[in-house]
Amino acid sequence: GQGLFRVRDQNPLQRSAERCPPPKPPLLRQGTFQANCNWHAAGLRRCLHLVCLPQSSTADLADAVAEAKLHFPDGWSLEQEGPYPVRYESLAPYTPASGFLPASLGRAINGPLMEPATPFSSTDGEQEKATTRLVALEVVGVDSQYLLAKDRLPCAGHLFNPTEFSCAWRARPFPDYSAALEPLAALALLGIGMRVHSRLGGEAKQSPPRAFLDATCGTGTVVAAAKYCMADWPIFAGDVNATMAHRSRVNLEAAFPGQVYDADSEAQTPQARIGVRHWDATKRW
């Protein structure tokens, strides 16, 4: 039968949250950017190498892969591009590929199928390096095209990994904001800024910037990108909206524990930390 039951807890939602706390977002690395690496400065996320010609359907793609007789004795993993809602999609015009692909490609490709690595999840660097990372995606346009490619990050061994940064930052405590910048776009802005600084800096062009300021920090995306790229910058962030400044501070503290301070209450000394405050950018800091 059906019936109505009264919950005796005064605040059942709070009690439930205490029993099952939300997962903490992954911590982010610091100082991963190398200015002499072109793909860092360009803000590239991936270097994809096609393993067969683009096809007009998932079935045709599976047939093309079978004809290519791909063989990965050390194992291979498959990632389908587009795991996020539309507003979190990357700048490239990709959408999730059909669920038909994993099973059909598993039959067409020789070698053990491995689970795709997630940010900070790999404990065996050699195994991750040996495993071939395949990406299946659909390019949206006048005529949809289905692709299968190898994911090869240039400058292998560098800690700079835009996919890692994007996935980790999307798990921040306060992600919702209509004007929030995409993580990949934030990394691209940092790369462009570093390039401009190195070319227009005159005699000081070999010296890194002395500090970084985000006058409209929002949820802290550009600030997180700056800390992810350069560990030794004094970083200052402010927003005219006190709520956004608070959320930015919480987000950044979750990603960089012990690296964030309240610039409204602490002394503003040039150190490699992140100072966040409620601030009107038309006035002096």
Coordinates of C-alpha atoms in Angstrom, one line a residue:
G1 CA 0.0 0.0 0.0
Q2 CA 0.9 3.6 -0.1
G3 CA 1.0 6.1 2.7
L4 CA 2.5 9.3 4.0
F5 CA 5.2 9.3 6.6
R6 CA 6.4 12.1 8.8
V7 CA 10.1 12.6 9.1
R8 CA 11.0 13.4 12.7
D9 CA 14.3 15.1 12.0
Q10 CA 14.0 18.8 12.3
N11 CA 16.3 19.3 9.3
P12 CA 16.4 16.0 7.4
L13 CA 18.3 17.5 4.5
Q14 CA 21.1 18.7 6.7
R15 CA 21.3 15.3 8.5
S16 CA 21.5 13.6 5.2
A17 CA 24.3 15.9 4.0
E18 CA 26.2 15.1 7.2
R19 CA 26.0 11.4 6.6
C20 CA 27.0 11.7 3.0
P21 CA 29.3 14.7 2.5
P22 CA 29.8 15.8 -1.1
P23 CA 33.0 14.7 -2.7
K24 CA 35.9 17.2 -2.6
P25 CA 37.1 18.4 -6.0
P26 CA 40.6 17.2 -7.1
L27 CA 43.6 19.4 -6.1
L28 CA 45.3 21.2 -8.9
R29 CA 49.0 21.3 -9.7
Q30 CA 50.9 24.5 -9.7
G31 CA 53.6 26.0 -12.0
T32 CA 53.0 23.7 -15.0
F33 CA 53.4 26.3 -17.8
Q34 CA 56.6 26.4 -19.9
A35 CA 56.8 29.6 -21.9
N36 CA 59.2 28.1 -24.5
C37 CA 56.7 25.4 -25.5
N38 CA 54.5 26.6 -28.3
W39 CA 51.6 24.3 -27.5
H40 CA 51.5 25.7 -24.0
A41 CA 51.3 29.3 -25.2
A42 CA 48.7 28.4 -27.8
G43 CA 46.4 26.9 -25.2
L44 CA 46.1 23.6 -27.0
R45 CA 44.3 20.8 -25.1
R46 CA 45.2 17.9 -27.3
C47 CA 47.2 16.7 -30.3
L48 CA 44.9 14.3 -32.1
H49 CA 46.2 11.9 -34.8
L50 CA 43.5 10.3 -37.0
V51 CA 43.8 6.6 -37.3
C52 CA 41.4 6.4 -40.2
L53 CA 39.5 8.7 -42.5
P54 CA 36.4 10.5 -41.1
Q55 CA 33.1 8.6 -41.7
S56 CA 29.5 9.7 -42.0
S57 CA 28.1 7.2 -39.5
T58 CA 29.2 5.2 -36.5
A59 CA 28.7 2.0 -38.4
D60 CA 31.0 3.2 -41.2
L61 CA 33.6 4.3 -38.6
A62 CA 33.6 0.8 -37.1
D63 CA 34.0 -0.7 -40.5
A64 CA 36.9 1.6 -41.3
V65 CA 38.6 0.8 -38.1
A66 CA 38.3 -2.9 -38.7
E67 CA 39.8 -2.5 -42.2
A68 CA 42.8 -0.5 -40.6
K69 CA 43.6 -3.6 -38.5
L70 CA 44.6 -1.6 -35.4
H71 CA 46.7 -3.5 -32.9
F72 CA 47.8 -2.1 -29.5
P73 CA 49.5 -4.9 -27.6
D74 CA 50.1 -2.7 -24.5
G75 CA 46.4 -1.9 -24.2
W76 CA 44.1 0.9 -25.3
S77 CA 41.5 3.1 -23.8
L78 CA 38.5 4.8 -25.4
E79 CA 37.2 8.3 -24.5
Q80 CA 34.0 9.7 -26.1
E81 CA 34.3 13.5 -26.6
G82 CA 31.6 15.6 -25.0
P83 CA 31.0 14.3 -21.5
Y84 CA 29.6 17.7 -20.2
P85 CA 26.4 19.6 -20.7
V86 CA 26.2 22.0 -23.6
R87 CA 27.3 25.1 -21.6
Y88 CA 30.4 23.2 -20.4
E89 CA 31.4 22.0 -23.9
S90 CA 34.9 23.0 -25.0
L91 CA 35.4 25.5 -27.8
A92 CA 35.7 22.8 -30.4
P93 CA 32.4 21.8 -32.0
Y94 CA 32.2 18.3 -30.6
T95 CA 29.2 16.3 -29.3
P96 CA 29.1 12.9 -27.6
A97 CA 29.4 10.0 -30.0
S98 CA 26.9 7.2 -30.1
G99 CA 26.9 4.5 -27.4
F100 CA 27.1 2.0 -30.3
L101 CA 30.8 2.8 -30.7
P102 CA 32.5 1.3 -27.6
A103 CA 31.2 -2.2 -28.3
S104 CA 31.8 -2.1 -32.0
L105 CA 35.3 -0.7 -31.7
G106 CA 36.1 -3.2 -29.0
R107 CA 35.5 -6.0 -31.5
A108 CA 37.4 -4.2 -34.3
I109 CA 40.6 -3.3 -32.4
N110 CA 43.2 -5.9 -31.2
G111 CA 44.6 -5.5 -27.8
P112 CA 43.3 -5.3 -24.2
L113 CA 40.8 -2.5 -23.5
M114 CA 41.8 -0.4 -20.5
E115 CA 39.8 2.0 -18.4
P116 CA 40.5 5.6 -19.5
A117 CA 42.7 7.5 -17.0
T118 CA 41.0 10.3 -15.0
P119 CA 42.9 13.4 -13.6
F120 CA 45.3 12.4 -10.8
S121 CA 44.0 8.8 -10.8
S122 CA 47.0 7.1 -12.4
T123 CA 49.6 5.7 -10.0
D124 CA 51.6 3.9 -12.6
G125 CA 53.1 6.4 -15.0
E126 CA 54.8 3.8 -17.2
Q127 CA 51.5 1.9 -17.7
E128 CA 49.6 5.1 -18.5
K129 CA 52.3 6.0 -21.0
A130 CA 52.2 2.6 -22.7
T131 CA 48.4 2.5 -23.1
T132 CA 47.2 4.1 -26.3
R133 CA 44.5 6.7 -25.6
L134 CA 41.9 6.7 -28.3
V135 CA 39.2 9.4 -28.7
A136 CA 36.0 8.9 -30.6
L137 CA 34.1 12.1 -31.4
E138 CA 31.5 13.5 -33.7
V139 CA 32.2 16.8 -35.4
V140 CA 29.0 18.8 -35.8
G141 CA 28.5 20.7 -39.0
V142 CA 26.5 20.6 -42.2
D143 CA 27.4 17.0 -42.5
S144 CA 28.3 15.2 -39.3
Q145 CA 31.6 13.4 -39.3
Y146 CA 32.7 10.6 -36.9
L147 CA 36.3 10.4 -36.1
L148 CA 38.7 8.1 -34.2
A149 CA 42.1 9.5 -33.2
K150 CA 45.0 8.9 -30.9
D151 CA 45.4 11.4 -28.1
R152 CA 49.1 12.5 -28.0
L153 CA 50.0 15.5 -25.9
P154 CA 53.0 17.3 -27.4
C155 CA 56.0 17.8 -25.1
A156 CA 55.3 14.5 -23.4
G157 CA 56.2 14.4 -19.7
H158 CA 55.2 18.0 -19.0
L159 CA 52.8 18.5 -16.1
F160 CA 50.7 21.0 -18.1
N161 CA 47.6 19.2 -19.1
P162 CA 44.6 21.3 -20.1
T163 CA 42.2 18.3 -19.9
E164 CA 43.2 17.7 -16.4
F165 CA 42.8 21.3 -15.4
S166 CA 39.4 21.6 -17.1
C167 CA 38.0 18.4 -15.5
A168 CA 39.3 19.3 -12.0
W169 CA 38.1 23.0 -12.1
R170 CA 34.6 22.0 -13.3
A171 CA 34.3 20.1 -10.0
R172 CA 34.7 23.3 -7.9
P173 CA 32.2 23.9 -5.1
F174 CA 30.5 26.9 -6.8
P175 CA 30.5 26.2 -10.6
D176 CA 27.2 27.9 -11.5
Y177 CA 27.6 31.3 -13.0
S178 CA 26.1 32.4 -16.3
A179 CA 29.2 34.4 -17.3
A180 CA 31.8 31.9 -16.1
L181 CA 34.7 31.5 -18.5
E182 CA 35.5 28.1 -19.9
P183 CA 38.6 26.6 -18.3
L184 CA 40.2 26.0 -21.7
A185 CA 39.6 29.7 -22.7
A186 CA 41.2 30.8 -19.5
L187 CA 44.3 28.8 -20.2
A188 CA 44.4 30.3 -23.7
L189 CA 44.2 33.8 -22.3
L190 CA 47.1 33.0 -20.0
G191 CA 49.1 31.7 -22.9
I192 CA 48.4 34.7 -25.1
G193 CA 49.3 37.1 -22.2
M194 CA 52.6 35.3 -21.6
R195 CA 53.5 35.5 -25.2
V196 CA 52.6 39.2 -25.5
H197 CA 54.7 39.9 -22.4
S198 CA 57.7 38.0 -23.8
R199 CA 57.6 39.9 -27.1
L200 CA 56.8 43.4 -25.9
G201 CA 58.7 43.4 -22.6
G202 CA 61.8 45.2 -24.1
E203 CA 64.8 44.6 -21.9
A204 CA 62.7 42.8 -19.3
K205 CA 61.1 40.4 -21.8
Q206 CA 63.1 37.5 -20.4
S207 CA 61.7 38.2 -16.9
P208 CA 58.3 36.7 -15.9
P209 CA 55.5 39.1 -14.9
R210 CA 55.9 40.4 -11.3
A211 CA 52.3 39.7 -10.3
F212 CA 48.9 38.8 -11.7
L213 CA 45.6 40.7 -11.2
D214 CA 42.1 39.6 -12.1
A215 CA 39.8 42.6 -11.6
T216 CA 36.6 40.7 -12.2
C217 CA 37.3 37.3 -10.9
G218 CA 33.8 35.8 -10.8
T219 CA 34.1 32.2 -9.7
G220 CA 37.9 32.3 -10.0
T221 CA 38.5 30.5 -13.3
V222 CA 41.2 32.8 -14.7
V223 CA 42.9 33.0 -11.3
A224 CA 42.9 29.2 -11.1
A225 CA 44.5 29.1 -14.6
A226 CA 47.2 31.6 -13.5
K227 CA 48.1 29.5 -10.4
Y228 CA 48.0 26.3 -12.4
C229 CA 50.4 27.8 -14.9
M230 CA 52.8 29.8 -12.6
A231 CA 53.4 28.8 -9.0
D232 CA 55.5 31.8 -8.0
W233 CA 53.3 34.6 -9.0
P234 CA 51.7 36.9 -6.3
I235 CA 48.1 36.7 -7.5
F236 CA 45.3 39.2 -6.7
A237 CA 41.7 38.8 -7.4
G238 CA 38.7 41.0 -6.8
D239 CA 35.0 41.3 -7.7
V240 CA 32.5 44.1 -7.2
N241 CA 30.0 41.4 -6.1
A242 CA 30.8 40.3 -2.6
T243 CA 29.0 37.0 -3.1
M244 CA 31.2 36.2 -6.1
A245 CA 34.3 37.2 -4.3
H246 CA 33.4 34.8 -1.5
R247 CA 32.6 32.0 -3.9
S248 CA 35.9 32.6 -5.8
R249 CA 37.8 32.3 -2.5
V250 CA 36.1 29.0 -1.6
N251 CA 36.7 27.6 -5.1
L252 CA 40.4 28.5 -5.1
E253 CA 40.9 27.2 -1.6
A254 CA 39.4 23.9 -2.7
A255 CA 41.8 23.7 -5.6
F256 CA 44.9 25.1 -3.9
P257 CA 44.7 24.5 -0.1
G258 CA 46.7 26.9 2.0
Q259 CA 47.4 29.2 -1.0
V260 CA 44.4 31.6 -0.6
Y261 CA 44.0 34.4 1.8
D262 CA 41.4 37.1 2.4
A263 CA 43.0 40.3 1.0
D264 CA 40.5 42.5 2.9
S265 CA 41.8 41.3 6.3
E266 CA 45.4 40.2 5.8
A267 CA 48.4 42.3 4.9
Q268 CA 48.9 42.5 1.2
T269 CA 52.5 41.4 0.8
P270 CA 54.0 40.3 -2.5
Q271 CA 54.1 36.5 -2.0
A272 CA 53.3 33.5 -4.1
R273 CA 49.8 33.2 -2.8
I274 CA 46.3 34.2 -4.0
G275 CA 44.7 37.3 -2.4
V276 CA 40.9 37.6 -2.9
R277 CA 38.7 40.5 -1.9
H278 CA 35.5 42.3 -2.5
W279 CA 36.7 45.2 -4.7
D280 CA 35.4 47.8 -7.1
A281 CA 38.0 47.8 -9.9
T282 CA 37.3 51.6 -10.6
K283 CA 39.1 52.3 -7.3
R284 CA 42.6 51.6 -6.0
W285 CA 43.4 48.1 -4.7

